[in-house]
Amino acid sequence: MPPNLLRVRFLQFRREWRTLGLLHKGLFCLLFLTLTAISYSNFQEQPNCWFLVGGLWMAAVFTQLFRPDKSFVLLHLAKPHQAIFLEYAVISLPFILPALFSPNWFCLFIFLAGLFPITFLRTSFQIQTRFVFLGKILPPTAFEWIAGFRKNFPLLVVVYALALALSWVKMLPLLLLWLFCGIILGFYQFSEPLLLLRTCGQNPATLLKKKLLEMGELLLFICLPVIFLHAVFHPWLGLAGLAFLMLQFCVLAFAILLKYSTYEPNKTLNSNLLLLTFAQMSVVLPFFILLPIALVFRQYRKAKQNLTLYLPPC
Amino acid sequence: MLAIKDLQVSFSGRAVLQVTDLKLAGGKVHGIIGLNGAGKSTFFNVLSEVVNAEKGEIIHDGKPLKYPDIAYLETSNFFYASLTGREYLNIFPKTNPDFKLHVFRDILQLPLDQLIETYSTGMKKKLALLAILQQNKPVYMLDEPFNGLDLESNRALEMIMDLLRKKGKTVLVSAHILEPLLHTCDQIHLLQNGRFIQTFEEAAFPEIREKLFAQLNQDLQNKLGQAF
């Protein structure tokens, strides 16, 4: 029955929502309203409305190609295509419904008409072992980076290559590095099993120090070439590059500390994503520039305290 | 020698594990059996300090047992996504000088350069087992290690435990199926409702089945009689 899939999504959403604190709920609503407002403003004129429709179709295509429950849905649900269509339509509603209140109201119907054929895409991509060399060039204990690089390799390579190639353009390489580091923040969203945690450090302070130093070295290794080249072309912006590096280090340190302050073995820390997004935004927003430093100090104590539960003194 | 005295663990005020006095001889393989919910995993979790005991002491060779002394294979094995088997193993220290990865890879038929998410349940279990075997620890705790293993790996695991015993390690192993424990253990300890009620020496192993299922048989008979 088509509504079953929607009900599953509703239950999943409700469960996630309950795990969020008041602040996260507020931030989520804010982000949600902002995105709705952006889509409303884009629907007001052409060709922006078509870009938005195209973007939503692309998102649906990617979801359809990579969704892990496709075989299950097609095998066990009655009218599976209707079920998937309804699911995509309902999820897109907040971003497509504003079209009705614009001169380009017909975009809604065109979007829905184009959405239905997407549900018939049956191709699936098998998980393949790519970039085995990553395990050889990165230290084994930086498993977050190995796994994260493997997942995002093409995107990271493109962004980094652009940053290097466009180092003569004023500030753009730093913006691309900022994007690159934003992707790296996502590496710290999964809690490792207890066995791994205990292998990486025998007490909270040692573990955090090791993780922070390791991340610092890798970040330096990645960012320095771009910052150096940018400084060669724009010597008067050399200091800006160094300040960027410092702030980015603080944000990544915050990501590590946030992960360990909310650490529970084998858990995905989805609720940290919003705070991480805000921390990363603070690097480019002048009035928030001290936020990453403040966050690092605040989170270090919390992380140490939480880790004591899992790394009792020997 | 592993000596456990006056150990108590409670969840929400309910005592789930009470061990008054249990001595496990060193250099032996000890089976821990009990019906579902008897407290086997809690017992292992307390020993490895995943769960804190309210009171009691666990002494190993005269010193309090700490988690770095233990190699623990958990019932459910979780792995970090997007890593290959080899990358996962590389994270753990290789402190066991006799451990030869290429030999184990052949014995257990593990595709180490594939992503762990492509592994079957049994393969994941074998990978987790390799991660603890490459570490030199005095105590090895294997919580249901036979789950999901194929016949060859089952036999290999029995022989690995025998090898650990010969190297003087203390091995604690639990299983949902009695059979493999009868082949590998020196002693089997019966856990019922959070208490160790009896220890069986090898000669008394044939009696375990009767003791373990005595109450359950009666209950099942009554319930099945109503069901059909």
mmCIF file of N, CA and C in Angstrom, chain B residues 114-197:
data_model
loop_
_atom_site.group_PDB
_atom_site.id
_atom_site.type_symbol
_atom_site.label_atom_id
_atom_site.label_comp_id
_atom_site.label_asym_id
_atom_site.label_seq_id
_atom_site.Cartn_x
_atom_site.Cartn_y
_atom_site.Cartn_z
ATOM 1 N N GLN B 114 38.681 -5.666 0.195
ATOM 2 C CA GLN B 114 37.316 -5.220 -0.152
ATOM 3 C C GLN B 114 36.732 -4.424 1.026
ATOM 4 N N LEU B 115 35.767 -3.578 0.685
ATOM 5 C CA LEU B 115 35.114 -2.783 1.749
ATOM 6 C C LEU B 115 34.351 -3.697 2.707
ATOM 7 N N ILE B 116 34.391 -3.362 3.985
ATOM 8 C CA ILE B 116 33.766 -4.229 4.997
ATOM 9 C C ILE B 116 32.256 -4.331 4.783
ATOM 10 N N GLU B 117 31.643 -3.268 4.238
ATOM 11 C CA GLU B 117 30.185 -3.345 4.061
ATOM 12 C C GLU B 117 29.767 -4.403 3.035
ATOM 13 N N THR B 118 30.733 -4.895 2.237
ATOM 14 C CA THR B 118 30.383 -5.957 1.286
ATOM 15 C C THR B 118 30.534 -7.339 1.922
ATOM 16 N N TYR B 119 31.007 -7.404 3.162
ATOM 17 C CA TYR B 119 31.234 -8.697 3.831
ATOM 18 C C TYR B 119 29.913 -9.298 4.324
ATOM 19 N N SER B 120 29.891 -10.628 4.390
ATOM 20 C CA SER B 120 28.748 -11.311 4.999
ATOM 21 C C SER B 120 28.911 -11.265 6.528
ATOM 22 N N THR B 121 27.883 -11.689 7.253
ATOM 23 C CA THR B 121 27.955 -11.684 8.725
ATOM 24 C C THR B 121 29.149 -12.493 9.222
ATOM 25 N N GLY B 122 29.321 -13.677 8.624
ATOM 26 C CA GLY B 122 30.422 -14.546 9.050
ATOM 27 C C GLY B 122 31.774 -13.909 8.774
ATOM 28 N N MET B 123 31.899 -13.254 7.618
ATOM 29 C CA MET B 123 33.176 -12.603 7.271
ATOM 30 C C MET B 123 33.486 -11.471 8.255
ATOM 31 N N LYS B 124 32.455 -10.735 8.631
ATOM 32 C CA LYS B 124 32.659 -9.646 9.601
ATOM 33 C C LYS B 124 33.135 -10.219 10.936
ATOM 34 N N LYS B 125 32.537 -11.334 11.315
ATOM 35 C CA LYS B 125 32.929 -11.976 12.570
ATOM 36 C C LYS B 125 34.397 -12.392 12.504
ATOM 37 N N LYS B 126 34.796 -12.941 11.344
ATOM 38 C CA LYS B 126 36.179 -13.407 11.189
ATOM 39 C C LYS B 126 37.152 -12.228 11.229
ATOM 40 N N LEU B 127 36.738 -11.114 10.629
ATOM 41 C CA LEU B 127 37.603 -9.919 10.618
ATOM 42 C C LEU B 127 37.798 -9.392 12.052
ATOM 43 N N ALA B 128 36.692 -9.352 12.792
ATOM 44 C CA ALA B 128 36.782 -8.890 14.189
ATOM 45 C C ALA B 128 37.661 -9.833 14.998
ATOM 46 N N LEU B 129 37.583 -11.118 14.678
ATOM 47 C CA LEU B 129 38.403 -12.109 15.372
ATOM 48 C C LEU B 129 39.890 -11.869 15.082
ATOM 49 N N LEU B 130 40.206 -11.585 13.809
ATOM 50 C CA LEU B 130 41.609 -11.320 13.446
ATOM 51 C C LEU B 130 42.137 -10.092 14.183
ATOM 52 N N ALA B 131 41.266 -9.087 14.336
ATOM 53 C CA ALA B 131 41.697 -7.848 15.013
ATOM 54 C C ALA B 131 42.122 -8.139 16.450
ATOM 55 N N ILE B 132 41.464 -9.096 17.088
ATOM 56 C CA ILE B 132 41.875 -9.374 18.481
ATOM 57 C C ILE B 132 43.020 -10.385 18.525
ATOM 58 N N LEU B 133 43.095 -11.268 17.528
ATOM 59 C CA LEU B 133 44.183 -12.254 17.545
ATOM 60 C C LEU B 133 45.544 -11.617 17.284
ATOM 61 N N GLN B 134 45.563 -10.495 16.564
ATOM 62 C CA GLN B 134 46.854 -9.861 16.273
ATOM 63 C C GLN B 134 47.402 -9.100 17.486
ATOM 64 N N GLN B 135 46.588 -9.058 18.553
ATOM 65 C CA GLN B 135 47.049 -8.406 19.783
ATOM 66 C C GLN B 135 47.401 -9.466 20.829
ATOM 67 N N ASN B 136 48.488 -9.234 21.503
ATOM 68 C CA ASN B 136 48.934 -10.181 22.513
ATOM 69 C C ASN B 136 48.344 -9.790 23.863
ATOM 70 N N LYS B 137 47.321 -10.506 24.294
ATOM 71 C CA LYS B 137 46.657 -10.193 25.558
ATOM 72 C C LYS B 137 46.607 -11.456 26.412
ATOM 73 N N PRO B 138 46.588 -11.317 27.725
ATOM 74 C CA PRO B 138 46.517 -12.531 28.555
ATOM 75 C C PRO B 138 45.129 -13.182 28.581
ATOM 76 N N VAL B 139 44.080 -12.362 28.375
ATOM 77 C CA VAL B 139 42.709 -12.900 28.452
ATOM 78 C C VAL B 139 41.972 -12.625 27.127
ATOM 79 N N TYR B 140 41.375 -13.658 26.589
ATOM 80 C CA TYR B 140 40.572 -13.520 25.357
ATOM 81 C C TYR B 140 39.123 -13.858 25.695
ATOM 82 N N MET B 141 38.225 -12.926 25.383
ATOM 83 C CA MET B 141 36.806 -13.183 25.632
ATOM 84 C C MET B 141 36.065 -13.196 24.308
ATOM 85 N N LEU B 142 35.431 -14.306 24.017
ATOM 86 C CA LEU B 142 34.739 -14.445 22.735
ATOM 87 C C LEU B 142 33.256 -14.664 23.013
ATOM 88 N N ASP B 143 32.467 -13.636 22.733
ATOM 89 C CA ASP B 143 31.030 -13.725 22.992
ATOM 90 C C ASP B 143 30.336 -14.213 21.723
ATOM 91 N N GLU B 144 29.877 -15.420 21.772
ATOM 92 C CA GLU B 144 29.207 -16.077 20.638
ATOM 93 C C GLU B 144 30.022 -15.988 19.355
ATOM 94 N N PRO B 145 31.236 -16.465 19.359
ATOM 95 C CA PRO B 145 32.091 -16.324 18.167
ATOM 96 C C PRO B 145 31.662 -17.228 17.010
ATOM 97 N N PHE B 146 30.850 -18.249 17.299
ATOM 98 C CA PHE B 146 30.487 -19.194 16.237
ATOM 99 C C PHE B 146 29.325 -18.698 15.373
ATOM 100 N N ASN B 147 28.661 -17.618 15.806
ATOM 101 C CA ASN B 147 27.502 -17.107 15.047
ATOM 102 C C ASN B 147 27.887 -16.750 13.621
ATOM 103 N N GLY B 148 27.175 -17.299 12.675
ATOM 104 C CA GLY B 148 27.343 -16.912 11.272
ATOM 105 C C GLY B 148 28.549 -17.516 10.583
ATOM 106 N N LEU B 149 29.320 -18.340 11.273
ATOM 107 C CA LEU B 149 30.520 -18.904 10.638
ATOM 108 C C LEU B 149 30.161 -20.134 9.800
ATOM 109 N N ASP B 150 30.909 -20.307 8.694
ATOM 110 C CA ASP B 150 30.706 -21.510 7.894
ATOM 111 C C ASP B 150 31.409 -22.686 8.572
ATOM 112 N N LEU B 151 31.217 -23.881 8.034
ATOM 113 C CA LEU B 151 31.763 -25.087 8.681
ATOM 114 C C LEU B 151 33.280 -25.027 8.835
ATOM 115 N N GLU B 152 33.965 -24.579 7.766
ATOM 116 C CA GLU B 152 35.438 -24.549 7.800
ATOM 117 C C GLU B 152 35.922 -23.560 8.867
ATOM 118 N N SER B 153 35.285 -22.393 8.900
ATOM 119 C CA SER B 153 35.723 -21.380 9.859
ATOM 120 C C SER B 153 35.395 -21.797 11.285
ATOM 121 N N ASN B 154 34.290 -22.521 11.434
ATOM 122 C CA ASN B 154 33.920 -23.058 12.738
ATOM 123 C C ASN B 154 35.031 -23.948 13.274
ATOM 124 N N ARG B 155 35.486 -24.814 12.399
ATOM 125 C CA ARG B 155 36.546 -25.752 12.799
ATOM 126 C C ARG B 155 37.842 -24.967 13.063
ATOM 127 N N ALA B 156 38.104 -23.994 12.192
ATOM 128 C CA ALA B 156 39.326 -23.189 12.381
ATOM 129 C C ALA B 156 39.292 -22.476 13.729
ATOM 130 N N LEU B 157 38.113 -21.964 14.096
ATOM 131 C CA LEU B 157 37.989 -21.244 15.367
ATOM 132 C C LEU B 157 38.238 -22.178 16.550
ATOM 133 N N GLU B 158 37.707 -23.404 16.444
ATOM 134 C CA GLU B 158 37.944 -24.384 17.518
ATOM 135 C C GLU B 158 39.445 -24.609 17.691
ATOM 136 N N MET B 159 40.140 -24.702 16.550
ATOM 137 C CA MET B 159 41.585 -24.960 16.606
ATOM 138 C C MET B 159 42.350 -23.727 17.102
ATOM 139 N N ILE B 160 41.849 -22.536 16.752
ATOM 140 C CA ILE B 160 42.486 -21.292 17.234
ATOM 141 C C ILE B 160 42.402 -21.226 18.758
ATOM 142 N N MET B 161 41.242 -21.594 19.298
ATOM 143 C CA MET B 161 41.073 -21.561 20.759
ATOM 144 C C MET B 161 42.014 -22.561 21.425
ATOM 145 N N ASP B 162 42.172 -23.707 20.770
ATOM 146 C CA ASP B 162 43.094 -24.722 21.289
ATOM 147 C C ASP B 162 44.525 -24.174 21.305
ATOM 148 N N LEU B 163 44.859 -23.437 20.253
ATOM 149 C CA LEU B 163 46.193 -22.839 20.133
ATOM 150 C C LEU B 163 46.428 -21.780 21.215
ATOM 151 N N LEU B 164 45.388 -20.984 21.473
ATOM 152 C CA LEU B 164 45.485 -19.949 22.517
ATOM 153 C C LEU B 164 45.728 -20.608 23.874
ATOM 154 N N ARG B 165 45.046 -21.715 24.102
ATOM 155 C CA ARG B 165 45.225 -22.450 25.360
ATOM 156 C C ARG B 165 46.682 -22.919 25.489
ATOM 157 N N LYS B 166 47.201 -23.472 24.378
ATOM 158 C CA LYS B 166 48.592 -23.963 24.401
ATOM 159 C C LYS B 166 49.581 -22.837 24.657
ATOM 160 N N LYS B 167 49.224 -21.616 24.264
ATOM 161 C CA LYS B 167 50.096 -20.472 24.499
ATOM 162 C C LYS B 167 49.903 -19.886 25.905
ATOM 163 N N GLY B 168 49.083 -20.533 26.697
ATOM 164 C CA GLY B 168 48.899 -20.123 28.086
ATOM 165 C C GLY B 168 47.896 -19.001 28.288
ATOM 166 N N LYS B 169 47.085 -18.724 27.275
ATOM 167 C CA LYS B 169 46.079 -17.656 27.402
ATOM 168 C C LYS B 169 44.828 -18.202 28.110
ATOM 169 N N THR B 170 44.139 -17.303 28.790
ATOM 170 C CA THR B 170 42.858 -17.675 29.386
ATOM 171 C C THR B 170 41.770 -17.274 28.399
ATOM 172 N N VAL B 171 40.960 -18.242 28.009
ATOM 173 C CA VAL B 171 39.925 -17.958 27.003
ATOM 174 C C VAL B 171 38.546 -18.166 27.628
ATOM 175 N N LEU B 172 37.696 -17.145 27.486
ATOM 176 C CA LEU B 172 36.299 -17.252 27.929
ATOM 177 C C LEU B 172 35.435 -17.203 26.683
ATOM 178 N N VAL B 173 34.590 -18.201 26.526
ATOM 179 C CA VAL B 173 33.799 -18.245 25.302
ATOM 180 C C VAL B 173 32.346 -18.586 25.625
ATOM 181 N N SER B 174 31.439 -17.889 24.945
ATOM 182 C CA SER B 174 30.017 -18.208 25.125
ATOM 183 C C SER B 174 29.455 -18.647 23.785
ATOM 184 N N ALA B 175 28.343 -19.340 23.829
ATOM 185 C CA ALA B 175 27.703 -19.748 22.566
ATOM 186 C C ALA B 175 26.238 -20.008 22.813
ATOM 187 N N HIS B 176 25.460 -19.827 21.754
ATOM 188 C CA HIS B 176 24.044 -20.162 21.839
ATOM 189 C C HIS B 176 23.833 -21.652 21.574
ATOM 190 N N ILE B 177 24.854 -22.232 20.912
ATOM 191 C CA ILE B 177 24.759 -23.665 20.603
ATOM 192 C C ILE B 177 25.782 -24.375 21.485
ATOM 193 N N LEU B 178 25.333 -25.427 22.119
ATOM 194 C CA LEU B 178 26.172 -26.116 23.090
ATOM 195 C C LEU B 178 27.322 -26.875 22.424
ATOM 196 N N GLU B 179 27.027 -27.453 21.273
ATOM 197 C CA GLU B 179 27.942 -28.399 20.606
ATOM 198 C C GLU B 179 29.398 -27.910 20.507
ATOM 199 N N PRO B 180 29.669 -26.744 19.933
ATOM 200 C CA PRO B 180 31.079 -26.352 19.781
ATOM 201 C C PRO B 180 31.811 -26.191 21.110
ATOM 202 N N LEU B 181 31.086 -25.824 22.148
ATOM 203 C CA LEU B 181 31.730 -25.646 23.453
ATOM 204 C C LEU B 181 32.195 -26.994 24.022
ATOM 205 N N LEU B 182 31.431 -28.036 23.743
ATOM 206 C CA LEU B 182 31.780 -29.367 24.267
ATOM 207 C C LEU B 182 33.111 -29.836 23.690
ATOM 208 N N HIS B 183 33.432 -29.360 22.471
ATOM 209 C CA HIS B 183 34.673 -29.804 21.818
ATOM 210 C C HIS B 183 35.877 -29.002 22.265
ATOM 211 N N THR B 184 35.634 -27.774 22.731
ATOM 212 C CA THR B 184 36.773 -26.863 22.905
ATOM 213 C C THR B 184 37.092 -26.508 24.356
ATOM 214 N N CYS B 185 36.122 -26.651 25.258
ATOM 215 C CA CYS B 185 36.330 -26.093 26.612
ATOM 216 C C CYS B 185 36.927 -27.105 27.588
ATOM 217 N N ASP B 186 37.645 -26.559 28.556
ATOM 218 C CA ASP B 186 38.145 -27.386 29.657
ATOM 219 C C ASP B 186 37.105 -27.446 30.772
ATOM 220 N N GLN B 187 36.435 -26.319 30.938
ATOM 221 C CA GLN B 187 35.363 -26.233 31.934
ATOM 222 C C GLN B 187 34.196 -25.466 31.322
ATOM 223 N N ILE B 188 32.992 -25.819 31.726
ATOM 224 C CA ILE B 188 31.830 -25.028 31.275
ATOM 225 C C ILE B 188 31.075 -24.556 32.522
ATOM 226 N N HIS B 189 30.775 -23.259 32.530
ATOM 227 C CA HIS B 189 30.116 -22.666 33.701
ATOM 228 C C HIS B 189 28.680 -22.301 33.320
ATOM 229 N N LEU B 190 27.762 -22.791 34.108
ATOM 230 C CA LEU B 190 26.343 -22.570 33.787
ATOM 231 C C LEU B 190 25.824 -21.329 34.515
ATOM 232 N N LEU B 191 25.315 -20.403 33.724
ATOM 233 C CA LEU B 191 24.798 -19.137 34.253
ATOM 234 C C LEU B 191 23.269 -19.168 34.153
ATOM 235 N N GLN B 192 22.619 -18.929 35.277
ATOM 236 C CA GLN B 192 21.149 -18.949 35.273
ATOM 237 C C GLN B 192 20.640 -17.750 36.059
ATOM 238 N N ASN B 193 19.808 -16.960 35.424
ATOM 239 C CA ASN B 193 19.254 -15.750 36.071
ATOM 240 C C ASN B 193 20.334 -14.896 36.741
ATOM 241 N N GLY B 194 21.443 -14.717 36.067
ATOM 242 C CA GLY B 194 22.500 -13.839 36.567
ATOM 243 C C GLY B 194 23.417 -14.451 37.609
ATOM 244 N N ARG B 195 23.283 -15.732 37.871
ATOM 245 C CA ARG B 195 24.168 -16.386 38.862
ATOM 246 C C ARG B 195 24.799 -17.635 38.256
ATOM 247 N N PHE B 196 26.064 -17.836 38.589
ATOM 248 C CA PHE B 196 26.725 -19.079 38.160
ATOM 249 C C PHE B 196 26.293 -20.178 39.117
ATOM 250 N N ILE B 197 25.582 -21.156 38.573
ATOM 251 C CA ILE B 197 25.036 -22.158 39.505
ATOM 252 C C ILE B 197 25.841 -23.456 39.516
#
